[in-house]
Short mmCIF file of C-alpha atoms in Angstrom, two decimals:
data_model
loop_
_atom_site.label_atom_id
_atom_site.label_comp_id
_atom_site.label_asym_id
_atom_site.label_seq_id
_atom_site.Cartn_x
_atom_site.Cartn_y
_atom_site.Cartn_z
CA MET A 1 -18.87 82.84 192.49
CA ALA A 2 -15.36 83.29 191.06
CA LEU A 3 -15.04 85.32 187.87
CA LEU A 4 -14.02 83.37 184.81
CA PRO A 5 -10.85 84.55 183.03
CA SER A 6 -11.19 86.80 179.98
CA ALA A 7 -10.64 85.52 176.44
CA ALA A 8 -7.15 87.09 176.39
CA ASP A 9 -6.26 85.48 179.71
CA ARG A 10 -7.52 82.12 178.45
CA GLN A 11 -5.26 82.39 175.40
CA SER A 12 -2.30 83.23 177.65
CA TYR A 13 -3.03 80.19 179.83
CA ALA A 14 -3.33 78.10 176.67
CA GLN A 15 0.10 79.33 175.50
CA ILE A 16 1.66 78.38 178.84
CA LEU A 17 0.03 74.95 178.73
CA LYS A 18 0.98 74.44 175.08
CA SER A 19 4.67 75.11 175.74
CA THR A 20 4.49 72.97 178.88
CA VAL A 21 2.94 70.12 176.93
CA LEU A 22 5.46 70.41 174.08
CA ILE A 23 8.57 70.60 176.25
CA GLY A 24 7.02 68.73 179.16
CA GLY A 25 5.70 66.00 176.87
CA SER A 26 9.14 65.47 175.40
CA SER A 27 10.53 65.52 178.93
CA LEU A 28 8.04 62.82 179.94
CA ILE A 29 9.33 60.66 177.09
CA ASN A 30 12.82 61.55 178.24
CA ILE A 31 11.79 60.48 181.74
CA GLY A 32 10.63 57.14 180.33
CA PHE A 33 14.06 56.56 178.80
CA SER A 34 15.68 57.81 182.03
CA ILE A 35 13.71 55.22 183.99
CA ILE A 36 15.01 52.47 181.71
CA ARG A 37 18.55 53.86 182.00
CA ASN A 38 18.40 54.28 185.77
CA LYS A 39 16.99 50.80 186.30
CA ALA A 40 19.65 49.19 184.14
CA MET A 41 22.45 51.13 185.80
CA ALA A 42 21.11 50.48 189.30
CA VAL A 43 21.15 46.75 188.58
CA LEU A 44 24.57 46.84 186.90
CA LEU A 45 26.34 49.32 189.21
CA GLY A 46 24.49 49.38 192.56
CA PRO A 47 24.41 52.42 194.88
CA ALA A 48 28.19 52.93 194.73
CA GLY A 49 28.21 53.09 190.92
CA ILE A 50 25.23 55.43 190.83
CA GLY A 51 27.00 57.62 193.37
CA LEU A 52 30.10 57.68 191.18
CA MET A 53 27.99 58.67 188.19
CA GLY A 54 26.39 61.48 190.19
CA VAL A 55 29.77 62.85 191.27
CA TYR A 56 31.18 62.72 187.74
CA GLY A 57 28.01 64.38 186.43
CA ALA A 58 28.29 67.18 189.01
CA THR A 59 31.96 67.68 188.09
CA ALA A 60 31.06 68.02 184.40
CA ASP A 61 28.23 70.42 185.26
CA ILE A 62 30.47 72.73 187.26
CA ALA A 63 33.09 72.74 184.46
CA HIS A 64 30.33 73.48 181.95
CA SER A 65 28.98 76.37 184.02
CA LEU A 66 32.44 77.94 184.34
CA GLY A 67 33.67 77.21 180.82
CA GLY A 68 30.42 78.27 179.17
CA LEU A 69 30.56 81.72 180.82
CA GLY A 70 26.74 81.85 180.84
CA VAL A 71 26.60 82.37 177.06
CA ASN A 72 23.84 79.78 176.68
CA ALA A 73 21.54 81.93 178.87
CA SER A 74 22.66 85.34 177.61
CA GLY A 75 22.40 84.00 174.05
CA VAL A 76 18.70 83.27 174.56
CA ARG A 77 18.11 86.85 175.65
CA GLN A 78 20.16 88.37 172.82
CA ILE A 79 18.53 86.21 170.13
CA ALA A 80 15.06 86.95 171.54
CA GLU A 81 15.75 90.70 171.48
CA ALA A 82 17.12 90.48 167.92
CA VAL A 83 14.02 88.58 166.78
CA GLY A 84 11.82 91.19 168.48
CA SER A 85 13.54 93.95 166.51
CA ASN A 86 12.61 92.27 163.18
CA ASP A 87 16.09 93.21 161.93
CA ALA A 88 17.29 90.27 159.78
CA ASN A 89 20.91 91.48 159.81
CA ARG A 90 20.92 91.79 163.59
CA ILE A 91 19.46 88.29 163.96
CA ALA A 92 22.08 86.83 161.61
CA ARG A 93 24.92 88.69 163.31
CA THR A 94 23.89 87.57 166.79
CA ALA A 95 23.39 83.95 165.69
CA ILE A 96 26.76 83.74 163.93
CA VAL A 97 28.63 85.18 166.91
CA LEU A 98 26.75 82.94 169.35
CA ARG A 99 27.77 79.83 167.42
CA ARG A 100 31.42 80.87 167.14
CA VAL A 101 31.72 81.90 170.78
CA SER A 102 30.11 78.63 171.95
CA LEU A 103 32.62 76.60 169.92
CA LEU A 104 35.57 78.58 171.28
CA LEU A 105 34.33 78.35 174.88
CA GLY A 106 33.76 74.61 174.48
CA LEU A 107 37.40 74.12 173.52
CA LEU A 108 38.58 76.38 176.35
CA GLY A 109 36.38 74.71 178.99
CA ALA A 110 37.51 71.22 177.97
CA ALA A 111 41.18 72.25 178.02
CA LEU A 112 40.91 73.76 181.51
CA LEU A 113 39.18 70.68 182.97
CA ALA A 114 41.85 68.40 181.47
CA LEU A 115 44.62 70.70 182.74
CA PHE A 116 43.32 70.67 186.33
CA ALA A 117 42.28 67.00 186.38
CA GLY A 118 44.77 66.19 189.15
CA PRO A 119 43.67 68.84 191.68
CA ILE A 120 39.99 68.14 190.90
CA SER A 121 40.48 64.42 191.53
CA ARG A 122 42.16 65.13 194.87
CA LEU A 123 39.46 67.61 195.91
CA THR A 124 36.59 65.30 194.94
CA PHE A 125 37.88 61.83 195.81
CA GLY A 126 40.88 62.49 198.04
CA ASN A 127 43.31 60.83 195.60
CA GLU A 128 44.51 60.92 191.97
CA GLN A 129 43.01 57.60 190.88
CA HIS A 130 40.33 59.37 188.81
CA VAL A 131 42.60 61.72 186.81
CA ASN A 132 42.24 59.84 183.52
CA ALA A 133 38.47 59.68 183.93
CA ILE A 134 38.29 63.45 184.51
CA ILE A 135 40.45 64.10 181.44
CA LEU A 136 38.00 62.02 179.40
CA LEU A 137 35.17 63.94 181.04
CA SER A 138 36.55 67.12 179.47
CA VAL A 139 35.34 65.83 176.08
CA ALA A 140 31.79 65.77 177.47
CA VAL A 141 32.20 69.36 178.67
CA PHE A 142 33.16 70.46 175.14
CA PHE A 143 30.03 68.85 173.69
CA GLN A 144 27.82 70.26 176.46
CA ILE A 145 28.93 73.87 175.87
CA VAL A 146 28.57 73.63 172.08
CA SER A 147 25.16 71.99 172.41
CA ALA A 148 23.98 74.66 174.87
CA GLY A 149 24.87 77.38 172.36
CA GLN A 150 22.85 75.67 169.63
CA ALA A 151 19.90 75.19 171.97
CA ALA A 152 20.09 78.89 172.95
CA LEU A 153 19.60 79.84 169.29
CA LEU A 154 16.50 77.64 169.02
CA GLN A 155 15.11 78.85 172.34
CA GLY A 156 15.66 82.52 171.56
CA MET A 157 13.77 82.05 168.30
CA ARG A 158 11.10 80.12 170.21
CA GLN A 159 11.54 76.96 168.14
CA ILE A 160 9.81 74.98 170.90
CA GLY A 161 8.93 72.03 168.66
CA SER A 162 12.57 71.56 167.64
CA LEU A 163 13.71 71.67 171.26
CA ALA A 164 11.12 69.03 172.12
CA ARG A 165 12.34 66.76 169.31
CA ILE A 166 15.94 67.21 170.45
CA ASN A 167 14.97 66.05 173.94
CA VAL A 168 13.26 62.93 172.63
CA LEU A 169 15.93 61.91 170.11
CA ALA A 170 18.81 62.59 172.50
CA ALA A 171 17.09 60.54 175.22
CA PHE A 172 16.51 57.59 172.90
CA PHE A 173 20.02 57.43 171.46
CA SER A 174 21.62 58.11 174.85
CA THR A 175 19.77 55.16 176.37
CA ALA A 176 20.66 52.93 173.43
CA THR A 177 24.39 53.68 173.79
CA SER A 178 24.95 54.18 177.52
CA ILE A 179 23.44 50.89 178.73
CA PRO A 180 25.75 48.70 176.57
CA LEU A 181 28.76 50.76 177.70
CA ILE A 182 27.90 50.20 181.37
CA TYR A 183 27.13 46.52 180.71
CA PHE A 184 30.52 45.82 179.15
CA PHE A 185 32.75 48.23 181.10
CA ARG A 186 30.84 48.65 184.43
CA ASP A 187 32.39 51.47 186.53
CA GLU A 188 34.94 52.22 183.79
CA GLY A 189 32.05 52.89 181.39
CA VAL A 190 30.45 55.63 183.52
CA VAL A 191 32.45 58.51 182.06
CA MET A 192 32.26 57.04 178.56
CA SER A 193 28.45 57.01 178.85
CA ILE A 194 28.43 60.68 179.95
CA VAL A 195 30.58 61.58 176.93
CA CYS A 196 28.29 59.64 174.58
CA VAL A 197 25.16 61.35 175.96
CA ALA A 198 26.77 64.80 175.49
CA ALA A 199 27.95 63.95 171.95
CA ILE A 200 24.52 62.68 170.90
CA THR A 201 22.79 65.77 172.33
CA THR A 202 25.22 67.97 170.37
CA ALA A 203 24.55 66.07 167.14
CA THR A 204 20.77 66.33 167.48
CA SER A 205 20.85 70.04 168.46
CA TRP A 206 23.16 70.78 165.51
CA TRP A 207 20.79 68.99 163.12
CA TYR A 208 17.85 71.16 164.17
CA SER A 209 19.74 74.44 164.64
CA ARG A 210 21.09 74.23 161.07
CA LYS A 211 17.47 74.24 159.83
CA VAL A 212 16.85 77.68 161.31
CA ARG A 213 16.63 80.12 158.43
CA ILE A 214 19.13 82.90 158.97
CA GLU A 215 20.12 85.32 156.24
CA ARG A 216 23.72 85.40 155.15
CA ALA A 217 25.49 88.38 156.65
CA ALA A 218 29.03 89.67 156.58
CA VAL A 219 30.20 90.20 160.14
CA SER A 220 33.16 92.47 160.66
CA LEU A 221 35.73 91.90 163.38
CA LYS A 222 34.45 95.00 165.15
CA GLN A 223 30.90 93.60 165.17
CA VAL A 224 32.14 90.23 166.43
CA PHE A 225 33.86 91.92 169.37
CA ALA A 226 30.80 94.08 170.10
CA GLU A 227 28.39 91.11 170.08
CA THR A 228 30.82 88.98 172.09
CA ARG A 229 31.23 91.70 174.70
CA VAL A 230 27.44 91.89 175.20
CA LEU A 231 27.12 88.10 175.40
CA LEU A 232 29.94 87.80 177.95
CA ARG A 233 28.91 90.80 180.05
CA LEU A 234 25.39 89.49 180.51
CA GLY A 235 26.56 85.88 180.51
CA SER A 236 28.92 86.47 183.43
CA ILE A 237 25.92 86.97 185.72
CA PHE A 238 24.28 83.81 184.41
CA MET A 239 27.59 81.99 184.81
CA VAL A 240 27.77 82.98 188.47
CA SER A 241 24.20 81.76 188.95
CA ALA A 242 24.89 78.44 187.21
CA PHE A 243 28.15 78.01 189.08
CA LEU A 244 26.47 78.61 192.43
CA THR A 245 23.67 76.17 191.59
CA VAL A 246 25.81 73.31 190.27
CA GLY A 247 28.56 74.20 192.74
CA SER A 248 26.08 73.68 195.57
CA SER A 249 25.07 70.34 194.07
CA TYR A 250 28.74 69.37 193.76
CA ALA A 251 29.53 70.48 197.30
CA ILE A 252 26.60 68.57 198.79
CA ARG A 253 27.65 65.38 196.99
CA ILE A 254 31.15 65.80 198.42
CA ILE A 255 29.66 66.36 201.91
CA VAL A 256 27.61 63.15 201.59
CA LEU A 257 30.55 61.28 200.05
CA ASN A 258 32.95 62.28 202.83
CA GLN A 259 30.42 61.68 205.60
CA ASP A 260 28.86 58.35 204.58
CA GLY A 261 30.74 57.06 201.51
CA VAL A 262 30.05 56.55 197.83
CA ALA A 263 27.01 54.29 198.44
CA ALA A 264 25.29 57.13 200.34
CA ALA A 265 26.10 59.44 197.44
CA GLY A 266 24.29 56.91 195.25
CA LEU A 267 21.21 57.07 197.49
CA TYR A 268 21.26 60.85 197.23
CA GLN A 269 21.60 60.70 193.44
CA ALA A 270 18.66 58.26 193.16
CA ALA A 271 16.39 60.33 195.42
CA TRP A 272 17.33 63.55 193.65
CA ALA A 273 16.59 62.06 190.24
CA LEU A 274 13.18 60.74 191.35
CA GLY A 275 12.26 63.88 193.30
CA GLY A 276 12.79 66.05 190.25
CA LEU A 277 11.24 63.58 187.82
CA TYR A 278 7.72 64.99 187.76
CA ALA A 279 8.43 68.64 188.57
CA GLY A 280 11.34 68.68 186.14
CA PHE A 281 9.28 68.78 182.97
CA ILE A 282 7.37 71.85 184.23
CA LEU A 283 10.55 73.65 185.28
CA GLN A 284 12.20 72.88 181.94
CA ALA A 285 9.21 74.20 179.99
CA MET A 286 9.24 77.29 182.19
CA GLY A 287 12.80 78.16 181.23
CA THR A 288 12.27 77.33 177.56
CA ASP A 289 9.21 79.40 176.62
CA PHE A 290 8.15 81.39 179.68
CA TYR A 291 11.44 83.27 180.08
CA PRO A 292 11.48 84.73 176.51
CA ARG A 293 7.79 85.68 176.85
CA LEU A 294 8.40 87.38 180.18
CA THR A 295 11.44 89.24 178.84
CA ALA A 296 9.25 90.76 176.12
CA VAL A 297 6.96 92.43 178.73
CA ALA A 298 9.55 92.97 181.47
CA ASN A 299 9.11 96.77 181.45
CA ASP A 300 5.35 96.53 181.97
CA ASN A 301 4.89 95.57 185.63
CA LEU A 302 1.20 94.75 185.30
CA ALA A 303 1.73 92.46 182.30
CA CYS A 304 4.84 90.95 183.89
CA ASN A 305 3.08 90.14 187.17
CA ARG A 306 0.01 88.77 185.40
CA LEU A 307 2.15 86.41 183.31
CA VAL A 308 4.09 85.21 186.37
CA ASN A 309 0.86 84.54 188.29
CA GLU A 310 -0.49 82.57 185.33
CA GLN A 311 2.70 80.49 185.21
CA VAL A 312 2.59 79.88 188.97
CA GLN A 313 -1.02 78.74 188.74
CA ILE A 314 -0.41 76.31 185.87
CA SER A 315 2.73 74.99 187.59
CA ILE A 316 0.95 74.23 190.87
CA LEU A 317 -2.03 72.64 189.13
CA LEU A 318 0.19 70.37 187.03
CA ALA A 319 2.91 69.52 189.55
CA GLY A 320 0.95 69.35 192.81
CA PRO A 321 -0.87 66.03 192.25
CA GLY A 322 2.27 64.37 190.86
CA LEU A 323 4.38 65.41 193.83
CA LEU A 324 1.70 64.15 196.24
CA ALA A 325 1.73 60.82 194.39
CA THR A 326 5.54 60.66 194.60
CA LEU A 327 5.37 61.38 198.34
CA THR A 328 2.87 58.57 198.78
CA PHE A 329 4.42 55.90 196.59
CA ALA A 330 8.08 56.69 197.27
CA PRO A 331 8.94 53.11 198.42
CA LEU A 332 7.26 51.57 195.37
CA ALA A 333 8.94 54.05 192.99
CA MET A 334 12.35 53.38 194.52
CA HIS A 335 11.83 49.61 194.32
CA ILE A 336 10.58 49.61 190.71
CA LEU A 337 12.85 52.25 189.23
CA TYR A 338 16.00 51.19 191.10
CA THR A 339 16.56 48.11 193.28
CA PRO A 340 15.84 47.14 196.93
CA GLU A 341 19.37 48.35 197.76
CA PHE A 342 18.06 51.92 197.34
CA ASN A 343 15.25 51.66 199.92
CA GLY A 344 17.37 53.74 202.30
CA ALA A 345 16.64 56.76 200.09
CA VAL A 346 12.84 56.74 200.68
CA ASP A 347 12.78 59.29 203.51
CA LEU A 348 15.29 61.44 201.63
CA LEU A 349 13.01 61.37 198.57
CA ARG A 350 10.01 62.55 200.62
CA TRP A 351 11.93 65.53 202.00
CA ILE A 352 13.01 66.45 198.45
CA CYS A 353 9.37 66.28 197.29
CA LEU A 354 8.38 68.82 199.95
CA GLY A 355 11.15 71.12 198.72
CA MET A 356 10.04 70.64 195.11
CA MET A 357 6.53 71.75 196.04
CA LEU A 358 7.99 75.11 197.09
CA ARG A 359 10.38 75.21 194.15
CA ILE A 360 7.63 75.19 191.52
CA ILE A 361 6.18 78.30 193.20
CA ALA A 362 9.46 80.17 193.67
CA TRP A 363 10.92 79.58 190.19
CA PRO A 364 8.41 81.61 188.13
CA ILE A 365 8.73 84.49 190.61
CA GLY A 366 12.51 84.40 190.30
CA PHE A 367 12.27 84.93 186.54
CA ILE A 368 11.12 88.51 187.24
CA VAL A 369 14.65 89.34 188.38
CA LEU A 370 16.12 87.71 185.26
CA ALA A 371 13.70 89.31 182.81
CA LYS A 372 14.29 92.79 184.22
CA GLY A 373 18.05 92.28 184.05
CA VAL A 374 18.67 93.47 187.63
CA GLN A 375 22.08 91.87 187.86
CA LYS A 376 22.97 92.87 191.42
CA ALA A 377 19.73 91.49 192.91
CA PHE A 378 20.06 88.32 190.84
CA PHE A 379 23.66 87.81 191.97
CA TRP A 380 23.00 88.24 195.69
CA THR A 381 19.87 86.07 195.77
CA GLU A 382 21.89 83.28 194.12
CA VAL A 383 24.75 83.73 196.59
CA ALA A 384 22.31 83.61 199.51
CA ALA A 385 20.71 80.42 198.15
CA ALA A 386 24.08 78.69 197.76
CA VAL A 387 25.29 79.67 201.23
CA VAL A 388 22.05 78.55 202.89
CA HIS A 389 21.91 75.25 200.97
CA ILE A 390 25.53 74.23 201.59
CA GLY A 391 25.46 75.46 205.20
CA LEU A 392 22.30 73.51 206.02
CA ALA A 393 23.63 70.39 204.28
CA TRP A 394 26.96 70.59 206.13
CA VAL A 395 25.14 70.68 209.49
CA LEU A 396 22.22 68.34 208.77
CA VAL A 397 24.13 65.55 206.97
CA ARG A 398 26.36 65.28 210.05
CA MET A 399 23.28 65.06 212.27
CA LEU A 400 20.91 62.95 210.16
CA GLY A 401 23.11 61.19 207.62
CA VAL A 402 22.17 61.32 203.93
CA THR A 403 18.53 62.22 204.81
CA GLY A 404 19.88 65.54 206.07
CA ALA A 405 20.59 66.53 202.46
CA GLY A 406 16.85 66.34 201.73
CA VAL A 407 15.99 68.37 204.83
CA ALA A 408 18.55 70.95 203.68
CA PHE A 409 16.82 71.18 200.28
CA LEU A 410 13.48 71.89 201.95
CA GLY A 411 15.14 74.47 204.21
CA LEU A 412 16.68 76.14 201.16
CA TYR A 413 13.31 76.68 199.49
CA LEU A 414 11.59 77.80 202.69
CA TRP A 415 14.22 80.54 202.81
CA HIS A 416 14.47 81.21 199.07
CA SER A 417 10.68 81.44 198.54
CA LEU A 418 10.44 84.24 201.11
CA LEU A 419 13.52 86.04 199.79
CA ILE A 420 12.61 85.93 196.09
CA SER A 421 9.02 87.01 196.83
CA TRP A 422 10.34 90.05 198.70
CA VAL A 423 12.80 90.92 195.90
CA ALA A 424 10.11 90.53 193.21
CA HIS A 425 7.76 92.75 195.20
CA ARG A 426 10.44 95.45 195.37
CA LEU A 427 11.09 95.22 191.60
CA SER A 428 7.55 95.04 190.23
CA ALA A 429 5.16 95.18 193.21
CA PHE A 430 4.53 91.48 192.60
CA ARG A 431 2.02 89.63 194.75
CA LEU A 432 0.51 86.21 194.39
CA SER A 433 -3.01 86.41 193.00
CA THR A 434 -5.97 85.45 195.19
CA ALA A 435 -6.35 82.22 193.21
CA ASN A 436 -2.68 81.34 193.71
CA ARG A 437 -2.78 82.09 197.43
CA GLY A 438 -5.69 79.67 197.65
CA LEU A 439 -3.74 77.00 195.77
CA VAL A 440 -0.64 77.49 197.93
CA LEU A 441 -2.73 77.25 201.11
CA THR A 442 -4.26 74.04 199.76
CA TYR A 443 -1.35 72.10 198.28
CA ILE A 444 1.44 72.96 200.74
CA PRO A 445 -0.50 71.93 203.91
CA LEU A 446 -1.82 68.87 202.05
CA ALA A 447 1.73 67.76 201.18
CA ALA A 448 2.81 68.37 204.78
CA CYS A 449 -0.10 66.26 206.06
CA VAL A 450 0.75 63.36 203.74
CA PHE A 451 4.40 63.57 204.80
CA ALA A 452 3.45 63.66 208.50
CA ALA A 453 1.08 60.70 208.03
CA PHE A 454 4.02 58.43 207.18
CA GLN A 455 5.70 59.48 210.43
CA ILE A 456 2.76 58.90 212.80
CA LEU A 457 0.34 56.46 211.12
CA SER A 458 0.77 52.88 209.92
CA PHE A 459 2.14 52.43 206.42
CA TRP A 460 -1.20 51.37 204.92
CA GLN A 461 -3.16 54.13 206.65
CA ALA A 462 -0.70 56.74 205.41
CA THR A 463 -0.74 55.25 201.90
CA ALA A 464 -4.56 55.38 201.81
CA LEU A 465 -4.52 59.02 202.92
CA GLY A 466 -1.83 59.95 200.38
CA SER A 467 -3.63 58.14 197.56
CA ALA A 468 -6.86 59.98 198.32
CA ALA A 469 -4.99 63.31 198.43
CA ALA A 470 -3.29 62.65 195.07
CA VAL A 471 -6.53 61.61 193.33
CA LEU A 472 -8.67 64.42 194.75
CA SER A 473 -6.03 67.04 194.00
CA GLY A 474 -5.75 65.69 190.45
CA VAL A 475 -9.50 66.02 189.93
CA HIS A 476 -9.42 69.52 191.45
CA SER A 477 -6.53 70.57 189.16
CA LEU A 478 -8.28 69.21 186.08
CA LYS A 479 -11.49 71.07 186.96
CA ILE A 480 -9.67 74.41 187.32
CA LEU A 481 -7.66 73.88 184.11
CA THR A 482 -10.87 73.35 182.13
CA GLN A 483 -12.11 76.72 183.42
CA LEU A 484 -8.87 78.55 182.61
CA LEU A 485 -8.33 77.31 179.07
CA PRO A 486 -10.27 78.17 175.92
CA PRO A 487 -12.59 75.28 174.93
CA GLU A 488 -10.84 74.70 171.60
CA SER A 489 -7.55 73.89 173.40
CA LEU A 490 -9.13 71.10 175.48
CA PRO A 491 -9.18 67.43 174.44
CA TRP A 492 -12.43 66.60 172.63
CA PRO A 493 -13.82 64.24 175.35
CA ILE A 494 -13.57 67.04 177.96
CA ARG A 495 -15.01 69.54 175.46
CA GLY A 496 -18.00 67.26 174.95
CA ARG A 497 -18.57 66.96 178.69
CA ILE A 498 -18.53 70.76 179.06
CA ARG A 499 -21.08 71.20 176.25
CA GLN A 500 -23.37 68.63 177.88
CA SER A 501 -23.17 70.37 181.25
CA VAL A 502 -24.03 73.80 179.82
#
């Protein structure tokens, strides 16, 4: 019989689940608005318009990652350390500098994107017809960088509730403004909608960040330079990571665009959005609350490894059943959430789901490198991931068409999971717990079996098998979660069932 977790472990699991529910719950509401937005835009724009939106979005992301210089990520770490010191002056100083630097970098990033609009248009689309759109896109980049700085302040101070509210409000107002823009302006409204979404997110993050109580502090020019130097030195590593990640996404969209056209890029964008729909809320919660918690115990290998194993376990239990359901009902999801024109993305979506199953395991482990601040290891693992991802996509898209991009994503995480596990073991002697090894050996083969069923069985036979796998895995996950969490954190109907069974 397996040993039940201790009271302290139960509280730690409860904290992970609480942050996941807060951020993940807001993300689920965000997903609901995204579904409405995606459906409307799929009907109004078709695959080609969705592909155009994906390319513009990737262009803005890469400009944001370069222009922001990683200050959004380094700011979280610096604020969290300042809060941990209980020094009110240090907290105020770091917050003031973070806000000023974010504003300055936003202006700089926007100016650079506008300045190089011509070369970027030629590189992305092969012509200069999109120069004006890219110049307008620079406004979105300004808002994105400023908003990221404000969110970093809230995250570093672990204002999880405020971050959740920002997600919900930004999603609602973004949906309410972007759909009319696309309706009236069609393709010409794509960039305007991206700018509106960024502006609304900035407004909501500003509203909540201004509520954070920070003591007034006089900051000398010398202190500004000192704080800025720390933010930029650490941020440069995060910037490289972000650039490699969004740069890979940008490069793969260009590969698909050049190989099969803008409609194929739309299929890729639709499959990518759906594939990350369910796992996304867990990954977002992981970066929001888990990273600051892990940073606080980064020098204690035992505590660090225990926390990572707890996060891995919760992630698999929450994401596994949802990913199995997405694998099974991919055609239905594509039909309902988009239009029949997107049915060509079904196989691509299933490959992405397999990769996502590995991603939710690898991500928590990768945070060990971040929390310990081992910049060289972090840099080279990110470089390796980008090279493998782009290299696989370049080969496989030529061989398999747009579906090859999904196969490349799975290949990336087969490689990255092994690499990051080896690096984490070298840094902290990390190993997956016995419970997590059991979960990995259950969910990964189960997902592979469901995927294979759609290749060798009839559609209805495979659907029946996938449905059974999703339901049974959901029941199994729920059963384990009730054992891991303290009774008071469970919903009252489940609590009552447990009391009756005792």
